[in-house]
CSV table of C-alpha atoms and ligand atoms in Angstrom, one decimal:
chain,number,residue,atom,x,y,z
G,75,MET,CA,0.1,0.0,-0.3
G,76,THR,CA,1.4,3.4,-0.7
G,77,GLY,CA,0.2,6.8,-0.4
G,78,PRO,CA,0.1,8.9,3.1
G,79,LYS,CA,-0.5,6.9,6.4
G,80,SER,CA,-3.8,7.1,8.3
G,81,PRO,CA,-3.4,8.1,12.1
G,82,GLU,CA,-4.8,4.2,12.6
G,83,HIS,CA,-2.0,3.1,10.5
G,84,THR,CA,0.5,5.2,12.7
G,85,ARG,CA,-1.1,3.9,15.8
G,86,THR,CA,-1.2,0.1,14.7
G,87,VAL,CA,2.9,0.5,14.2
G,88,ARG,CA,3.6,1.9,17.3
G,89,VAL,CA,1.8,-1.0,19.1
G,90,MET,CA,4.6,-3.3,20.2
G,91,ALA,CA,4.4,-6.9,19.9
G,92,GLY,CA,5.1,-7.3,23.6
G,93,LYS,CA,6.2,-5.5,26.8
G,94,PRO,CA,9.4,-4.3,26.6
G,95,LYS,CA,12.0,-6.4,28.8
G,96,VAL,CA,14.9,-4.7,31.2
G,97,TYR,CA,17.5,-7.0,33.0
G,98,ALA,CA,19.0,-4.6,35.6
G,99,LEU,CA,21.5,-4.4,38.6
G,100,SER,CA,19.7,-2.8,41.2
G,101,THR,CA,23.3,-0.9,42.1
G,102,CYS,CA,24.2,0.4,38.2
G,103,PRO,CA,23.3,4.1,37.5
G,104,TYR,CA,23.1,3.2,33.7
G,105,CYS,CA,20.3,1.2,34.3
G,106,LYS,CA,18.5,3.4,36.7
G,107,ARG,CA,18.8,6.0,33.7
G,108,THR,CA,17.4,3.5,31.4
G,109,LYS,CA,14.3,2.9,33.4
G,110,ARG,CA,14.2,6.1,34.4
G,111,PHE,CA,13.9,7.3,30.6
G,112,LEU,CA,11.1,4.4,30.2
G,113,ASP,CA,9.3,5.9,33.2
G,114,GLU,CA,9.4,9.4,31.5
G,115,HIS,CA,8.4,8.1,28.3
G,116,LYS,CA,5.2,6.2,30.1
G,117,ILE,CA,6.5,3.1,28.4
G,118,ASP,CA,5.1,-0.2,30.3
G,119,TYR,CA,8.2,-2.5,30.5
G,120,ASP,CA,8.8,-5.7,33.0
G,121,CYS,CA,11.8,-5.3,34.6
G,122,THR,CA,14.3,-7.7,36.5
G,123,ASP,CA,17.2,-6.3,39.0
G,124,VAL,CA,19.4,-9.3,38.6
G,125,ASP,CA,21.5,-8.9,41.7
G,126,LEU,CA,18.4,-9.1,43.9
G,127,LEU,CA,17.0,-12.7,42.6
G,128,ASP,CA,17.7,-16.0,44.5
G,129,ASP,CA,20.4,-18.2,43.4
G,130,ALA,CA,18.5,-20.3,40.9
G,131,LYS,CA,16.5,-17.4,39.5
G,132,GLN,CA,19.8,-15.3,39.0
G,133,ASP,CA,21.5,-18.1,37.2
G,134,GLU,CA,18.8,-18.7,35.1
G,135,ALA,CA,18.3,-15.2,34.1
G,136,LEU,CA,22.3,-14.7,33.3
G,137,GLU,CA,22.0,-17.6,31.2
G,138,GLU,CA,19.3,-15.8,29.1
G,139,ILE,CA,21.1,-12.4,28.9
G,140,GLU,CA,24.4,-14.5,28.0
G,141,LYS,CA,22.2,-16.0,25.1
G,142,LEU,CA,21.0,-12.8,24.1
G,143,THR,CA,23.9,-10.4,23.9
G,144,GLY,CA,26.7,-12.9,24.2
G,145,ARG,CA,28.1,-11.2,27.5
G,146,ARG,CA,27.1,-10.0,31.0
G,147,SER,CA,26.7,-6.4,30.5
G,148,PHE,CA,23.8,-4.2,32.1
G,149,PRO,CA,21.4,-3.2,31.4
G,150,VAL,CA,19.9,-5.2,28.7
G,151,VAL,CA,16.7,-3.9,27.0
G,152,ILE,CA,14.4,-5.7,24.6
G,153,ILE,CA,12.2,-4.7,22.6
G,154,ASP,CA,10.2,-6.7,20.1
G,155,ASP,CA,13.5,-7.9,18.3
G,156,GLU,CA,15.9,-5.3,19.4
G,157,ILE,CA,18.3,-5.9,21.7
G,158,ILE,CA,19.8,-2.6,23.3
G,159,VAL,CA,22.9,-3.7,25.9
G,160,GLY,CA,23.8,-0.2,27.8
G,161,TYR,CA,21.8,3.2,28.5
G,162,ASP,CA,21.8,4.3,24.6
G,163,GLU,CA,19.0,6.8,24.6
G,164,GLN,CA,19.2,7.0,20.9
G,165,ARG,CA,18.5,3.4,20.5
G,166,LEU,CA,15.8,3.3,22.5
G,167,ARG,CA,13.9,6.2,21.0
G,168,LYS,CA,14.4,4.7,17.7
G,169,ALA,CA,13.1,0.8,19.1
G,170,LEU,CA,10.3,2.7,21.0
G,171,ARG,CA,9.3,4.9,17.9
G,172,LEU,CA,9.5,8.3,20.2
I,127,MET,CA,63.8,-6.6,60.7
I,128,SER,CA,67.3,-5.2,60.2
I,129,ASP,CA,68.6,-7.8,57.3
I,130,GLY,CA,68.3,-5.3,55.0
I,131,LYS,CA,65.4,-6.8,53.3
I,132,GLN,CA,62.8,-4.6,51.6
I,133,GLU,CA,59.8,-4.1,54.6
I,134,ARG,CA,56.2,-4.0,52.9
I,135,ILE,CA,52.9,-3.5,54.0
I,136,TYR,CA,50.0,-5.7,53.0
I,137,CYS,CA,46.9,-4.0,51.8
I,138,PRO,CA,43.7,-6.0,52.5
I,139,VAL,CA,41.3,-4.3,49.7
I,140,CYS,CA,44.2,-4.9,46.6
I,141,LEU,CA,45.1,-7.9,48.6
I,142,ALA,CA,48.9,-7.0,47.7
I,143,ARG,CA,52.0,-5.9,49.3
I,144,PHE,CA,53.5,-2.5,49.0
I,145,LYS,CA,56.9,-1.2,50.1
I,146,LYS,CA,57.1,0.5,53.7
I,147,GLU,CA,59.0,3.7,53.4
I,148,GLU,CA,61.3,5.0,55.9
I,149,GLY,CA,59.8,6.6,59.1
I,150,TRP,CA,56.8,4.9,59.1
I,151,SER,CA,55.8,3.5,62.2
I,152,GLU,CA,52.9,1.3,63.8
I,153,GLY,CA,49.7,3.4,63.9
I,154,ALA,CA,50.7,5.7,60.9
I,155,VAL,CA,48.2,6.4,58.4
I,156,VAL,CA,49.1,6.0,54.9
I,157,ILE,CA,47.7,5.4,51.2
I,158,CYS,CA,48.2,1.9,49.3
I,159,PRO,CA,50.2,3.4,46.3
I,160,ILE,CA,48.1,0.3,44.4
I,161,CYS,CA,44.5,0.8,45.2
I,162,GLY,CA,44.6,4.3,47.0
I,163,GLN,CA,43.3,2.5,50.2
I,164,LYS,CA,43.8,5.0,53.3
I,165,LEU,CA,45.3,2.2,55.9
I,166,ARG,CA,46.7,2.4,59.3
I,167,LEU,CA,49.8,0.6,59.9
I,168,VAL,CA,49.9,-2.6,62.3
I,169,TRP,CA,52.8,-4.7,63.3
I,170,SER,CA,51.4,-8.5,63.4
I,171,PRO,CA,53.5,-12.1,63.6
I,172,GLU,CA,53.0,-12.1,59.7
I,173,GLY,CA,54.3,-9.0,59.1
I,174,TRP,CA,53.0,-5.4,58.6
I,175,GLN,CA,49.3,-5.2,57.7
I,176,GLY,CA,47.2,-1.9,56.7
I,177,GLU,CA,44.0,-1.5,58.8
I,178,ARG,CA,41.2,0.2,56.7
I,179,VAL,CA,40.4,3.3,58.0
I,180,ASP,CA,36.4,4.5,57.8
I,181,ARG,CA,36.1,0.5,56.9
I,182,GLY,CA,32.7,0.2,54.9
I,183,THR,CA,31.5,3.8,54.8
I,184,GLU,CA,30.7,6.4,52.0
I,185,LYS,CA,33.8,8.2,53.0
I,186,GLU,CA,36.0,5.3,52.8
I,187,ILE,CA,35.0,4.6,48.9
I,188,ARG,CA,35.1,8.1,48.0
I,189,GLU,CA,38.6,8.5,49.5
I,190,ARG,CA,40.0,5.4,48.2
I,191,ALA,CA,38.7,6.2,44.5
I,192,GLU,CA,40.3,10.0,44.9
I,193,SER,CA,43.5,8.9,45.8
I,194,PHE,CA,43.4,6.0,43.1
I,195,ALA,CA,42.6,8.7,40.4
I,196,ARG,CA,45.1,11.1,41.7
I,197,LEU,CA,47.9,8.5,41.7
I,198,ARG,CA,47.3,7.2,38.1
I,199,GLY,CA,46.3,11.1,36.9
I,200,TYR,CA,42.9,9.5,36.0
I,201,SER,CA,39.2,11.8,36.0
I,202,PHE,CA,35.9,11.4,37.0
I,203,ASN,CA,32.8,12.6,34.9
I,204,GLU,CA,29.2,13.7,35.7
I,205,MET,CA,28.6,10.0,36.6
I,206,LYS,CA,30.8,9.9,39.4
I,207,GLU,CA,28.4,10.7,42.3
I,208,GLU,CA,25.7,7.9,41.1
I,209,LEU,CA,28.5,5.4,40.7
I,210,ILE,CA,29.5,6.2,44.4
I,211,GLU,CA,25.8,5.7,44.9
I,212,GLY,CA,26.1,2.5,43.4
I,213,LEU,CA,29.1,1.5,45.0
I,214,VAL,CA,27.6,2.1,48.6
I,215,GLY,CA,24.8,0.3,47.4
I,216,LYS,CA,27.5,-3.1,46.8
I,217,HIS,CA,28.7,-2.8,49.8
I,218,ARG,CA,25.2,-2.7,51.5
I,219,LEU,CA,23.9,-5.5,49.5
I,220,PHE,CA,27.1,-7.7,49.0
I,221,GLY,CA,29.5,-6.4,52.0
I,222,GLU,CA,32.0,-4.6,49.6
I,223,PHE,CA,32.5,-1.9,47.4
I,224,TYR,CA,32.4,-3.9,44.1
I,225,CYS,CA,32.1,-2.6,40.7
I,226,PRO,CA,28.4,-1.3,40.7
I,227,CYS,CA,27.9,-2.6,37.0
I,228,ARG,CA,29.1,-6.0,37.3
I,229,MET,CA,27.2,-9.0,38.5
I,230,GLU,CA,30.9,-9.8,40.2
I,231,HIS,CA,31.1,-10.5,43.7
I,232,THR,CA,34.9,-11.7,44.4
I,233,PRO,CA,37.7,-9.8,46.1
I,234,GLU,CA,39.3,-8.8,42.8
I,235,TYR,CA,35.8,-6.8,41.7
I,236,GLN,CA,36.4,-4.4,44.9
I,237,CYS,CA,36.8,-0.8,43.5
I,238,PRO,CA,39.3,0.2,42.0
I,239,CYS,CA,38.9,-3.8,40.0
I,240,LYS,CA,41.8,-5.6,39.2
I,241,PRO,CA,41.5,-4.9,35.6
I,242,THR,CA,41.3,-1.1,36.4
I,243,ARG,CA,44.6,-1.8,38.5
I,244,GLY,CA,46.3,-3.5,35.6
I,245,GLY,CA,45.9,-0.8,33.1
I,246,ASP,CA,42.4,-1.2,31.3
I,247,VAL,CA,42.1,2.6,32.0
I,248,GLU,CA,45.3,3.1,29.9
I,249,ARG,CA,44.3,0.9,27.2
I,250,LYS,CA,40.7,1.5,26.9
I,251,GLY,CA,40.4,5.1,28.2
I,252,ARG,CA,37.9,4.3,31.0
I,253,CYS,CA,37.2,1.4,33.5
I,254,TYR,CA,34.1,-0.8,32.9
I,255,CYS,CA,31.8,1.2,35.3
I,256,GLY,CA,33.1,4.2,33.5
I,257,PHE,CA,34.0,5.5,36.7
I,258,PHE,CA,38.0,6.2,36.2
I,259,TRP,CA,39.0,8.0,32.8
I,260,LYS,CA,41.8,8.6,31.0
I,261,LYS,CA,42.8,12.5,30.7
I,262,GLN,CA,42.4,13.8,27.6
I,263,VAL,CA,46.0,15.3,26.6
S,287,LIG,ZN1,45.7,-1.7,48.0
């Protein structure tokens, strides 16, 4: 389809497949800034502070993070199929179409 | 100890031994030249030890980091206070001032961590957490 996008279309595009997911450390200021950015933009997201999990759940989360990113860096933000490691406002804006 | 052998002081933060200088005696307060920790000298059967001054306080980690930066000629940026807050959080949660941006809670990741003491800032321009920065020339 060509031609100008209708407002409905624009809205459809903005709907994300799932809630963004954040893996963070409770002591990491870049993680805090990432959460603050999402909060300020009224984004509904799930967040796990990996350092505060019990051992079994922590291992699970770390495994998942290593599988997704190949390392153990924080924060990790998953927005649809976009994976952002570190506090990267530009990439967050792009992925969230802000 | 008058056998002419260099006397050394054990630092409980970086787990290394540094040279004891002329005139330092029991009770003297010195700075570990490797990690920047402020230490009070104590003689023990195992040799000279440093006792951490202000152990576990924000003052301790702030002074350690500032001394380390001064010794190495590194600088901080606008993240400094937030990172100190993170270090204090690590101590509260895990018992030591571990790198606030890592999941590692072992002695070598006490700030300044082993990679940082080993020259990471020289090589990469900054430490892992972006706390210590190489000065621009
Ligand atoms: Zn030391």
